[in-house]
PDB file of C-alpha atoms in Angstrom:
ATOM      1  CA  UNK A 181     -17.933  -1.956  -3.518  1.00  0.00           C
ATOM      2  CA  UNK A 182     -18.202  -1.273  -7.352  1.00  0.00           C
ATOM      3  CA  UNK A 183     -14.925   1.178  -7.575  1.00  0.00           C
ATOM      4  CA  UNK A 184     -15.025   4.426 -10.354  1.00  0.00           C
ATOM      5  CA  UNK A 185     -12.369   6.733 -10.975  1.00  0.00           C
ATOM      6  CA  UNK A 186     -13.370   9.460  -9.000  1.00  0.00           C
ATOM      7  CA  UNK A 187     -13.234   7.134  -6.029  1.00  0.00           C
ATOM      8  CA  UNK A 188      -9.170   5.481  -6.926  1.00  0.00           C
ATOM      9  CA  UNK A 189      -8.475   9.198  -7.851  1.00  0.00           C
ATOM     10  CA  UNK A 190      -9.108  10.499  -4.110  1.00  0.00           C
ATOM     11  CA  UNK A 191      -8.104   7.737  -2.479  1.00  0.00           C
ATOM     12  CA  UNK A 192      -4.772   7.246  -4.357  1.00  0.00           C
ATOM     13  CA  UNK A 193      -4.082  10.613  -4.032  1.00  0.00           C
ATOM     14  CA  UNK A 194      -4.948  10.330   0.375  1.00  0.00           C
ATOM     15  CA  UNK A 195      -3.504   6.647   0.065  1.00  0.00           C
ATOM     16  CA  UNK A 196      -0.056   9.046  -0.919  1.00  0.00           C
ATOM     17  CA  UNK A 197       0.140  11.720   1.176  1.00  0.00           C
ATOM     18  CA  UNK A 198      -0.838  10.041   4.538  1.00  0.00           C
ATOM     19  CA  UNK A 199       2.371   7.912   3.359  1.00  0.00           C
ATOM     20  CA  UNK A 200       4.620  10.619   2.545  1.00  0.00           C
ATOM     21  CA  UNK A 201       3.807  12.200   6.483  1.00  0.00           C
ATOM     22  CA  UNK A 202       4.610   8.782   7.696  1.00  0.00           C
ATOM     23  CA  UNK A 203       1.548   8.656   9.031  1.00  0.00           C
ATOM     24  CA  UNK A 204       1.216   5.016   9.613  1.00  0.00           C
ATOM     25  CA  UNK A 205      -2.001   5.957  11.567  1.00  0.00           C
ATOM     26  CA  UNK A 206      -3.388   7.617   8.546  1.00  0.00           C
ATOM     27  CA  UNK A 207      -2.642   4.677   5.976  1.00  0.00           C
ATOM     28  CA  UNK A 208      -3.304   1.826   8.216  1.00  0.00           C
ATOM     29  CA  UNK A 209      -7.290   3.813   8.292  1.00  0.00           C
ATOM     30  CA  UNK A 210      -7.648   3.068   4.740  1.00  0.00           C
ATOM     31  CA  UNK A 211      -7.761  -0.999   5.586  1.00  0.00           C
ATOM     32  CA  UNK A 212      -9.459  -3.545   6.983  1.00  0.00           C
ATOM     33  CA  UNK A 213      -9.225  -5.304  10.465  1.00  0.00           C
ATOM     34  CA  UNK A 214      -8.813  -8.081   8.294  1.00  0.00           C
ATOM     35  CA  UNK A 215      -6.617  -7.430   5.606  1.00  0.00           C
ATOM     36  CA  UNK A 216      -4.165  -9.492   3.971  1.00  0.00           C
ATOM     37  CA  UNK A 217      -1.333  -7.761   1.933  1.00  0.00           C
ATOM     38  CA  UNK A 218       1.266  -9.325   0.302  1.00  0.00           C
ATOM     39  CA  UNK A 219       5.109  -8.577  -1.113  1.00  0.00           C
ATOM     40  CA  UNK A 220       8.125  -9.205  -2.089  1.00  0.00           C
ATOM     41  CA  UNK A 221       9.197  -6.430   0.767  1.00  0.00           C
ATOM     42  CA  UNK A 222       7.337  -8.644   4.157  1.00  0.00           C
ATOM     43  CA  UNK A 223      10.202 -11.762   2.797  1.00  0.00           C
ATOM     44  CA  UNK A 224      13.126  -9.092   2.426  1.00  0.00           C
ATOM     45  CA  UNK A 225      11.848  -7.199   6.062  1.00  0.00           C
ATOM     46  CA  UNK A 226      10.298  -9.626   7.696  1.00  0.00           C
ATOM     47  CA  UNK A 227      12.311 -12.805   6.500  1.00  0.00           C
ATOM     48  CA  UNK A 228       8.989 -14.478   5.943  1.00  0.00           C
ATOM     49  CA  UNK A 229       8.993 -16.744   2.968  1.00  0.00           C
ATOM     50  CA  UNK A 230       5.322 -16.658   2.145  1.00  0.00           C
ATOM     51  CA  UNK A 231       5.634 -12.462   1.862  1.00  0.00           C
ATOM     52  CA  UNK A 232       1.673 -12.393   3.502  1.00  0.00           C
ATOM     53  CA  UNK A 233       0.478 -10.323   6.361  1.00  0.00           C
ATOM     54  CA  UNK A 234      -2.596 -10.774   7.708  1.00  0.00           C
ATOM     55  CA  UNK A 235      -4.163  -8.725   9.776  1.00  0.00           C
ATOM     56  CA  UNK A 236      -4.058  -5.176  10.615  1.00  0.00           C
ATOM     57  CA  UNK A 237      -1.846  -5.501  13.632  1.00  0.00           C
ATOM     58  CA  UNK A 238       0.742  -7.495  11.653  1.00  0.00           C
ATOM     59  CA  UNK A 239       0.513  -4.601   9.074  1.00  0.00           C
ATOM     60  CA  UNK A 240       1.316  -1.715  11.360  1.00  0.00           C
ATOM     61  CA  UNK A 241       4.041  -4.224  12.893  1.00  0.00           C
ATOM     62  CA  UNK A 242       5.518  -4.876   9.436  1.00  0.00           C
ATOM     63  CA  UNK A 243       5.314  -1.021   7.861  1.00  0.00           C
ATOM     64  CA  UNK A 244       6.539   0.292  11.297  1.00  0.00           C
ATOM     65  CA  UNK A 245       9.420  -1.926  10.736  1.00  0.00           C
ATOM     66  CA  UNK A 246       9.620  -0.521   6.708  1.00  0.00           C
ATOM     67  CA  UNK A 247       9.472   3.063   7.971  1.00  0.00           C
ATOM     68  CA  UNK A 248      12.233   2.968  10.561  1.00  0.00           C
ATOM     69  CA  UNK A 249      14.550   1.484   8.055  1.00  0.00           C
ATOM     70  CA  UNK A 250      13.138   3.796   5.363  1.00  0.00           C
ATOM     71  CA  UNK A 251      14.001   7.159   6.328  1.00  0.00           C
ATOM     72  CA  UNK A 252      13.648   9.290   3.121  1.00  0.00           C
ATOM     73  CA  UNK A 253      10.640   6.556   2.400  1.00  0.00           C
ATOM     74  CA  UNK A 254       8.336   9.470  -0.376  1.00  0.00           C
ATOM     75  CA  UNK A 255       5.853   7.958  -3.110  1.00  0.00           C
ATOM     76  CA  UNK A 256       4.961   9.644  -6.204  1.00  0.00           C
ATOM     77  CA  UNK A 257       1.850   8.728  -7.771  1.00  0.00           C
ATOM     78  CA  UNK A 258       2.406   7.899 -11.828  1.00  0.00           C
ATOM     79  CA  UNK A 259      -0.835   6.414 -12.442  1.00  0.00           C
ATOM     80  CA  UNK A 260      -4.626   4.855 -10.971  1.00  0.00           C
ATOM     81  CA  UNK A 261      -6.415   2.160 -12.781  1.00  0.00           C
ATOM     82  CA  UNK A 262      -9.901   0.747 -11.607  1.00  0.00           C
ATOM     83  CA  UNK A 263     -11.248  -2.425 -12.191  1.00  0.00           C
ATOM     84  CA  UNK A 264     -14.411  -4.037 -10.104  1.00  0.00           C
ATOM     85  CA  UNK A 265     -13.841  -3.754  -6.380  1.00  0.00           C
ATOM     86  CA  UNK A 266      -9.946  -2.919  -7.147  1.00  0.00           C
ATOM     87  CA  UNK A 267      -7.772  -0.432  -7.387  1.00  0.00           C
ATOM     88  CA  UNK A 268      -3.922  -0.424  -8.768  1.00  0.00           C
ATOM     89  CA  UNK A 269      -1.772   2.491  -7.652  1.00  0.00           C
ATOM     90  CA  UNK A 270       1.465   3.017 -10.256  1.00  0.00           C
ATOM     91  CA  UNK A 271       4.137   5.505  -8.008  1.00  0.00           C
ATOM     92  CA  UNK A 272       7.713   5.578  -7.905  1.00  0.00           C
ATOM     93  CA  UNK A 273       9.408   5.466  -4.136  1.00  0.00           C
ATOM     94  CA  UNK A 274      12.261   7.478  -2.972  1.00  0.00           C
ATOM     95  CA  UNK A 275      14.869   5.194  -4.967  1.00  0.00           C
ATOM     96  CA  UNK A 276      12.729   5.683  -8.616  1.00  0.00           C
ATOM     97  CA  UNK A 277      11.636   2.543  -8.172  1.00  0.00           C
ATOM     98  CA  UNK A 278       8.579   1.642 -10.239  1.00  0.00           C
ATOM     99  CA  UNK A 279       6.003   0.149  -7.851  1.00  0.00           C
ATOM    100  CA  UNK A 280       2.468  -1.197  -8.360  1.00  0.00           C
ATOM    101  CA  UNK A 281      -0.126  -2.010  -5.728  1.00  0.00           C
ATOM    102  CA  UNK A 282      -3.298  -3.609  -6.433  1.00  0.00           C
ATOM    103  CA  UNK A 283      -6.081  -3.062  -3.497  1.00  0.00           C
ATOM    104  CA  UNK A 284      -9.187  -4.391  -3.217  1.00  0.00           C
ATOM    105  CA  UNK A 285     -12.058  -3.040  -1.358  1.00  0.00           C
ATOM    106  CA  UNK A 286     -15.227  -4.119   1.170  1.00  0.00           C
ATOM    107  CA  UNK A 287     -17.401  -1.484   2.459  1.00  0.00           C
ATOM    108  CA  UNK A 288     -15.006   1.432   1.194  1.00  0.00           C
ATOM    109  CA  UNK A 289     -11.446  -0.142   2.949  1.00  0.00           C
ATOM    110  CA  UNK A 290      -8.733  -2.334   1.469  1.00  0.00           C
ATOM    111  CA  UNK A 291      -9.536  -5.303   2.483  1.00  0.00           C
ATOM    112  CA  UNK A 292      -6.622  -7.336   0.353  1.00  0.00           C
ATOM    113  CA  UNK A 293      -3.335  -5.692  -1.154  1.00  0.00           C
ATOM    114  CA  UNK A 294      -0.461  -6.701  -3.356  1.00  0.00           C
ATOM    115  CA  UNK A 295       2.535  -5.015  -3.999  1.00  0.00           C
ATOM    116  CA  UNK A 296       4.967  -5.311  -6.976  1.00  0.00           C
ATOM    117  CA  UNK A 297       8.558  -3.796  -7.611  1.00  0.00           C
ATOM    118  CA  UNK A 298      10.054  -2.947 -10.646  1.00  0.00           C
ATOM    119  CA  UNK A 299      14.117  -3.464 -10.592  1.00  0.00           C
ATOM    120  CA  UNK A 300      16.253  -1.469  -8.854  1.00  0.00           C
ATOM    121  CA  UNK A 301      17.777   1.677 -10.514  1.00  0.00           C
TER     122      UNK A 301
END
């Protein structure tokens, strides 16, 4: 799948909106069943030193726990960048921390994601 800026911007705006609505199933609708997601938050929330979550069901459990622990979760989109089959979303979370997510697509859905976080303020 080749991604253009229009697709990436639409995706980013919808993705942020469903996160801000705390709509877990709406967020997960953007991901393949065999998704792999890697983030340092996996280490802190789940205690898994690999930082990796595999599969939509495991991602649902991880993000469900995160939503329960972060009642004020809110994302503000800063920028969207495009590669061949990947977009990078730069946003700030509810604590003002800069976050980047690189999301790789297959057949219109995210099949692999990487979250990276700036320092806590």
